[in-house]
Amino acid sequence: MAATPIAVITGASSGIGAATARRLASAGYRVVLTARRKDRIEALAAEINQAGHQATAYALDVTDRDAVDEFATAFRTLAVLVNNAGGALGADPVATGDPADWRQMYETNVIGTLNVTQALLPALTEGGDGTIVILSSTAGLSTYEGGGGYVAAKHGEHVLAETLRLEIVGTPVRVIEVAPGMVKTEEFATTRFRGDTEKAAKVYAGVEAPLTADDVADTITWAVTRPSHVNIDLLVVRPRAQASNTKVHRTA
């Protein structure tokens, strides 16, 4: 009897990460949930296990390389890695943006993804059929005012995915990049505006149906579950109301 394939999801404590964990568990993977908030991922793991699937929680800060390397020792083989941990801070113009915010976004989105990918790549390769998913953003493909630091970080993550795919071609590991546009989750915009719920709400004001975390999780799961020889290099997913980062239809 074949062993249940394992999928690691970073940033699994909420939003897209949590939704992806649920989706991949339902698709037959044993999911390993990582995030800094231990209570959140333990509760999610319990929920998934109670639903008859398999989940394990592991508290992890992806920017802590020693901790990531220690985490990686648990895996001889691995089927899927979903690099979801990341996020945005602030919406200031380049002229007045806080360098500390830029640094933190780069550390989380780019260096965090690099740390986990480097640490788990041997296990993904050893398994003979590995998949790396990098959750970037449409911010990694085009710019918008007030997004300089986040856009720069997501461009870095996009380039990481493109470069890695070139460098490991010929190995049994796929590199998939999923780049969502406007997604309304419980925390993304609120975190970006440091708890200012009024500012966060304005991001989605008048947008009839922004994407949900589950929409993106569904997209990730579809890409991961394609036949092994099929690689979804880059998949951009936006709500119908959004034509670009700066062109959004609002009803009011």
GROMACS .gro file of C-alpha atoms in nm:
model
  252
    1MET     CA    1   0.000   0.000   0.000
    2ALA     CA    2   0.145   0.334  -0.109
    3ALA     CA    3   0.221   0.589   0.159
    4THR     CA    4  -0.003   0.895   0.177
    5PRO     CA    5   0.171   1.185  -0.001
    6ILE     CA    6   0.275   1.473   0.225
    7ALA     CA    7   0.212   1.841   0.153
    8VAL     CA    8   0.372   2.120   0.356
    9ILE     CA    9   0.188   2.452   0.363
   10THR     CA   10   0.356   2.761   0.507
   11GLY     CA   11   0.152   3.048   0.650
   12ALA     CA   12  -0.130   2.803   0.718
   13SER     CA   13  -0.279   2.983   1.020
   14SER     CA   14  -0.537   3.179   0.820
   15GLY     CA   15  -0.656   3.292   0.477
   16ILE     CA   16  -0.522   3.123   0.167
   17GLY     CA   17  -0.285   2.899   0.360
   18ALA     CA   18  -0.559   2.756   0.582
   19ALA     CA   19  -0.796   2.713   0.286
   20THR     CA   20  -0.524   2.535   0.087
   21ALA     CA   21  -0.457   2.299   0.378
   22ARG     CA   22  -0.826   2.202   0.385
   23ARG     CA   23  -0.838   2.154   0.008
   24LEU     CA   24  -0.520   1.944  -0.016
   25ALA     CA   25  -0.627   1.732   0.281
   26SER     CA   26  -0.957   1.663   0.105
   27ALA     CA   27  -0.759   1.574  -0.209
   28GLY     CA   28  -0.581   1.296  -0.020
   29TYR     CA   29  -0.263   1.457   0.111
   30ARG     CA   30  -0.135   1.440   0.464
   31VAL     CA   31  -0.091   1.810   0.529
   32VAL     CA   32   0.174   1.962   0.751
   33LEU     CA   33   0.066   2.308   0.864
   34THR     CA   34   0.332   2.562   0.950
   35ALA     CA   35   0.297   2.918   1.082
   36ARG     CA   36   0.414   3.124   1.377
   37ARG     CA   37   0.076   3.110   1.553
   38LYS     CA   38   0.081   2.763   1.705
   39ASP     CA   39  -0.270   2.780   1.846
   40ARG     CA   40  -0.419   2.860   1.507
   41ILE     CA   41  -0.253   2.574   1.319
   42GLU     CA   42  -0.321   2.326   1.599
   43ALA     CA   43  -0.692   2.415   1.585
   44LEU     CA   44  -0.692   2.376   1.206
   45ALA     CA   45  -0.511   2.042   1.226
   46ALA     CA   46  -0.771   1.920   1.476
   47GLU     CA   47  -1.052   2.033   1.243
   48ILE     CA   48  -0.898   1.851   0.946
   49ASN     CA   49  -0.836   1.533   1.145
   50GLN     CA   50  -1.192   1.537   1.280
   51ALA     CA   51  -1.313   1.554   0.920
   52GLY     CA   52  -1.140   1.222   0.855
   53HIS     CA   53  -0.828   1.355   0.687
   54GLN     CA   54  -0.465   1.378   0.805
   55ALA     CA   55  -0.298   1.692   0.940
   56THR     CA   56  -0.007   1.787   1.164
   57ALA     CA   57   0.079   2.131   1.303
   58TYR     CA   58   0.435   2.262   1.337
   59ALA     CA   59   0.508   2.612   1.467
   60LEU     CA   60   0.763   2.773   1.235
   61ASP     CA   61   0.897   3.115   1.141
   62VAL     CA   62   1.012   3.082   0.780
   63THR     CA   63   1.265   3.365   0.826
   64ASP     CA   64   1.450   3.162   1.093
   65ARG     CA   65   1.687   2.950   0.885
   66ASP     CA   66   1.804   2.731   1.173
   67ALA     CA   67   1.444   2.650   1.264
   68VAL     CA   68   1.360   2.577   0.899
   69ASP     CA   69   1.658   2.343   0.865
   70GLU     CA   70   1.554   2.160   1.181
   71PHE     CA   71   1.199   2.127   1.047
   72ALA     CA   72   1.328   1.981   0.720
   73THR     CA   73   1.501   1.691   0.897
   74ALA     CA   74   1.158   1.535   0.954
   75PHE     CA   75   1.117   1.456   0.585
   76ARG     CA   76   1.299   1.196   0.378
   77THR     CA   77   1.053   1.241   0.092
   78LEU     CA   78   0.791   1.506   0.025
   79ALA     CA   79   0.526   1.543  -0.244
   80VAL     CA   80   0.424   1.911  -0.225
   81LEU     CA   81   0.550   2.236  -0.080
   82VAL     CA   82   0.318   2.536  -0.086
   83ASN     CA   83   0.512   2.856  -0.015
   84ASN     CA   84   0.228   3.074   0.104
   85ALA     CA   85   0.382   3.265   0.398
   86GLY     CA   86   0.420   3.635   0.321
   87GLY     CA   87   0.218   3.953   0.334
   88ALA     CA   88   0.217   4.328   0.290
   89LEU     CA   89   0.294   4.617   0.523
   90GLY     CA   90   0.190   4.974   0.452
   91ALA     CA   91   0.086   5.155   0.136
   92ASP     CA   92   0.320   5.453   0.146
   93PRO     CA   93   0.484   5.599  -0.164
   94VAL     CA   94   0.849   5.524  -0.231
   95ALA     CA   95   0.945   5.874  -0.116
   96THR     CA   96   0.821   5.814   0.239
   97GLY     CA   97   0.802   5.435   0.276
   98ASP     CA   98   0.956   5.286   0.588
   99PRO     CA   99   1.270   5.085   0.502
  100ALA     CA  100   1.192   4.854   0.796
  101ASP     CA  101   0.862   4.760   0.628
  102TRP     CA  102   1.038   4.695   0.298
  103ARG     CA  103   1.297   4.481   0.473
  104GLN     CA  104   1.036   4.278   0.660
  105MET     CA  105   0.834   4.216   0.344
  106TYR     CA  106   1.144   4.101   0.158
  107GLU     CA  107   1.250   3.876   0.445
  108THR     CA  108   0.910   3.709   0.470
  109ASN     CA  109   0.809   3.685   0.105
  110VAL     CA  110   1.145   3.619  -0.057
  111ILE     CA  111   1.397   3.495   0.199
  112GLY     CA  112   1.130   3.291   0.377
  113THR     CA  113   1.038   3.121   0.050
  114LEU     CA  114   1.406   3.068  -0.028
  115ASN     CA  115   1.474   2.917   0.315
  116VAL     CA  116   1.194   2.662   0.301
  117THR     CA  117   1.250   2.576  -0.065
  118GLN     CA  118   1.623   2.515  -0.017
  119ALA     CA  119   1.567   2.309   0.297
  120LEU     CA  120   1.296   2.086   0.148
  121LEU     CA  121   1.418   2.055  -0.212
  122PRO     CA  122   1.620   1.737  -0.138
  123ALA     CA  123   1.309   1.564   0.002
  124LEU     CA  124   1.097   1.683  -0.290
  125THR     CA  125   1.356   1.544  -0.531
  126GLU     CA  126   1.403   1.219  -0.342
  127GLY     CA  127   1.032   1.147  -0.361
  128GLY     CA  128   1.058   1.129  -0.740
  129ASP     CA  129   0.752   1.344  -0.809
  130GLY     CA  130   0.771   1.672  -0.619
  131THR     CA  131   0.581   1.996  -0.665
  132ILE     CA  132   0.678   2.339  -0.538
  133VAL     CA  133   0.406   2.602  -0.537
  134ILE     CA  134   0.507   2.964  -0.495
  135LEU     CA  135   0.215   3.189  -0.413
  136SER     CA  136   0.319   3.525  -0.550
  137SER     CA  137   0.076   3.796  -0.659
  138THR     CA  138  -0.021   4.006  -0.956
  139ALA     CA  139   0.194   4.260  -0.767
  140GLY     CA  140   0.488   4.048  -0.882
  141LEU     CA  141   0.399   4.112  -1.246
  142SER     CA  142   0.310   4.483  -1.255
  143THR     CA  143   0.337   4.787  -1.031
  144TYR     CA  144   0.090   5.020  -0.866
  145GLU     CA  145   0.120   5.340  -0.666
  146GLY     CA  146   0.164   5.293  -0.294
  147GLY     CA  147   0.275   4.935  -0.335
  148GLY     CA  148   0.649   4.977  -0.388
  149GLY     CA  149   0.778   4.760  -0.106
  150TYR     CA  150   0.526   4.481  -0.153
  151VAL     CA  151   0.560   4.494  -0.532
  152ALA     CA  152   0.939   4.472  -0.503
  153ALA     CA  153   0.913   4.170  -0.272
  154LYS     CA  154   0.661   3.991  -0.494
  155HIS     CA  155   0.872   4.064  -0.804
  156GLY     CA  156   1.158   3.896  -0.616
  157GLU     CA  157   0.941   3.594  -0.541
  158HIS     CA  158   0.831   3.576  -0.906
  159VAL     CA  159   1.193   3.580  -1.023
  160LEU     CA  160   1.282   3.314  -0.766
  161ALA     CA  161   1.017   3.085  -0.917
  162GLU     CA  162   1.128   3.151  -1.275
  163THR     CA  163   1.495   3.099  -1.196
  164LEU     CA  164   1.441   2.783  -0.992
  165ARG     CA  165   1.238   2.630  -1.276
  166LEU     CA  166   1.527   2.690  -1.516
  167GLU     CA  167   1.785   2.552  -1.276
  168ILE     CA  168   1.611   2.226  -1.183
  169VAL     CA  169   1.463   2.133  -1.519
  170GLY     CA  170   1.530   1.763  -1.576
  171THR     CA  171   1.469   1.676  -1.211
  172PRO     CA  172   1.138   1.522  -1.096
  173VAL     CA  173   1.019   1.849  -0.938
  174ARG     CA  174   0.768   2.094  -1.083
  175VAL     CA  175   0.770   2.466  -1.000
  176ILE     CA  176   0.425   2.623  -1.010
  177GLU     CA  177   0.358   2.993  -0.952
  178VAL     CA  178   0.007   3.110  -0.867
  179ALA     CA  179  -0.040   3.487  -0.877
  180PRO     CA  180  -0.371   3.606  -0.730
  181GLY     CA  181  -0.514   3.952  -0.777
  182MET     CA  182  -0.772   4.098  -0.539
  183VAL     CA  183  -0.847   3.844  -0.265
  184LYS     CA  184  -1.061   3.937   0.035
  185THR     CA  185  -0.941   3.748   0.341
  186GLU     CA  186  -0.991   3.814   0.709
  187GLU     CA  187  -0.640   3.949   0.767
  188PHE     CA  188  -0.443   4.058   0.459
  189ALA     CA  189  -0.559   4.420   0.422
  190THR     CA  190  -0.607   4.466   0.797
  191THR     CA  191  -0.249   4.358   0.859
  192ARG     CA  192  -0.126   4.582   0.579
  193PHE     CA  193  -0.292   4.883   0.742
  194ARG     CA  194  -0.185   4.780   1.093
  195GLY     CA  195  -0.530   4.702   1.223
  196ASP     CA  196  -0.712   4.996   1.062
  197THR     CA  197  -1.030   4.815   0.957
  198GLU     CA  198  -1.172   5.125   0.790
  199LYS     CA  199  -0.878   5.153   0.551
  200ALA     CA  200  -0.886   4.779   0.493
  201ALA     CA  201  -1.254   4.788   0.401
  202LYS     CA  202  -1.193   5.059   0.139
  203VAL     CA  203  -0.974   4.820  -0.059
  204TYR     CA  204  -1.281   4.610  -0.142
  205ALA     CA  205  -1.549   4.883  -0.133
  206GLY     CA  206  -1.797   4.847  -0.418
  207VAL     CA  207  -1.632   4.531  -0.557
  208GLU     CA  208  -1.920   4.290  -0.604
  209ALA     CA  209  -1.723   3.968  -0.566
  210PRO     CA  210  -1.351   3.977  -0.490
  211LEU     CA  211  -1.178   3.640  -0.479
  212THR     CA  212  -1.199   3.441  -0.158
  213ALA     CA  213  -0.922   3.240   0.006
  214ASP     CA  214  -1.103   2.924  -0.103
  215ASP     CA  215  -1.105   3.040  -0.467
  216VAL     CA  216  -0.727   3.060  -0.459
  217ALA     CA  217  -0.694   2.733  -0.266
  218ASP     CA  218  -0.909   2.563  -0.529
  219THR     CA  219  -0.680   2.700  -0.800
  220ILE     CA  220  -0.366   2.580  -0.618
  221THR     CA  221  -0.513   2.234  -0.564
  222TRP     CA  222  -0.612   2.208  -0.931
  223ALA     CA  223  -0.258   2.297  -1.040
  224VAL     CA  224  -0.098   2.055  -0.793
  225THR     CA  225  -0.321   1.765  -0.895
  226ARG     CA  226  -0.252   1.784  -1.269
  227PRO     CA  227  -0.067   1.481  -1.412
  228SER     CA  228   0.302   1.479  -1.317
  229HIS     CA  229   0.420   1.579  -1.664
  230VAL     CA  230   0.197   1.888  -1.667
  231ASN     CA  231   0.356   2.200  -1.516
  232ILE     CA  232   0.143   2.509  -1.466
  233ASP     CA  233   0.432   2.756  -1.489
  234LEU     CA  234   0.233   3.069  -1.403
  235LEU     CA  235  -0.137   3.102  -1.330
  236VAL     CA  236  -0.285   3.449  -1.280
  237VAL     CA  237  -0.624   3.451  -1.109
  238ARG     CA  238  -0.834   3.762  -1.057
  239PRO     CA  239  -1.198   3.834  -0.985
  240ARG     CA  240  -1.405   3.923  -1.289
  241ALA     CA  241  -1.433   4.281  -1.157
  242GLN     CA  242  -1.056   4.332  -1.173
  243ALA     CA  243  -0.886   4.385  -1.510
  244SER     CA  244  -0.547   4.489  -1.368
  245ASN     CA  245  -0.388   4.600  -1.042
  246THR     CA  246  -0.526   4.949  -1.100
  247LYS     CA  247  -0.843   4.883  -1.302
  248VAL     CA  248  -1.125   4.757  -1.081
  249HIS     CA  249  -1.500   4.787  -1.142
  250ARG     CA  250  -1.679   4.922  -0.836
  251THR     CA  251  -2.055   4.956  -0.809
  252ALA     CA  252  -2.030   5.248  -0.569
   0.00000   0.00000   0.00000
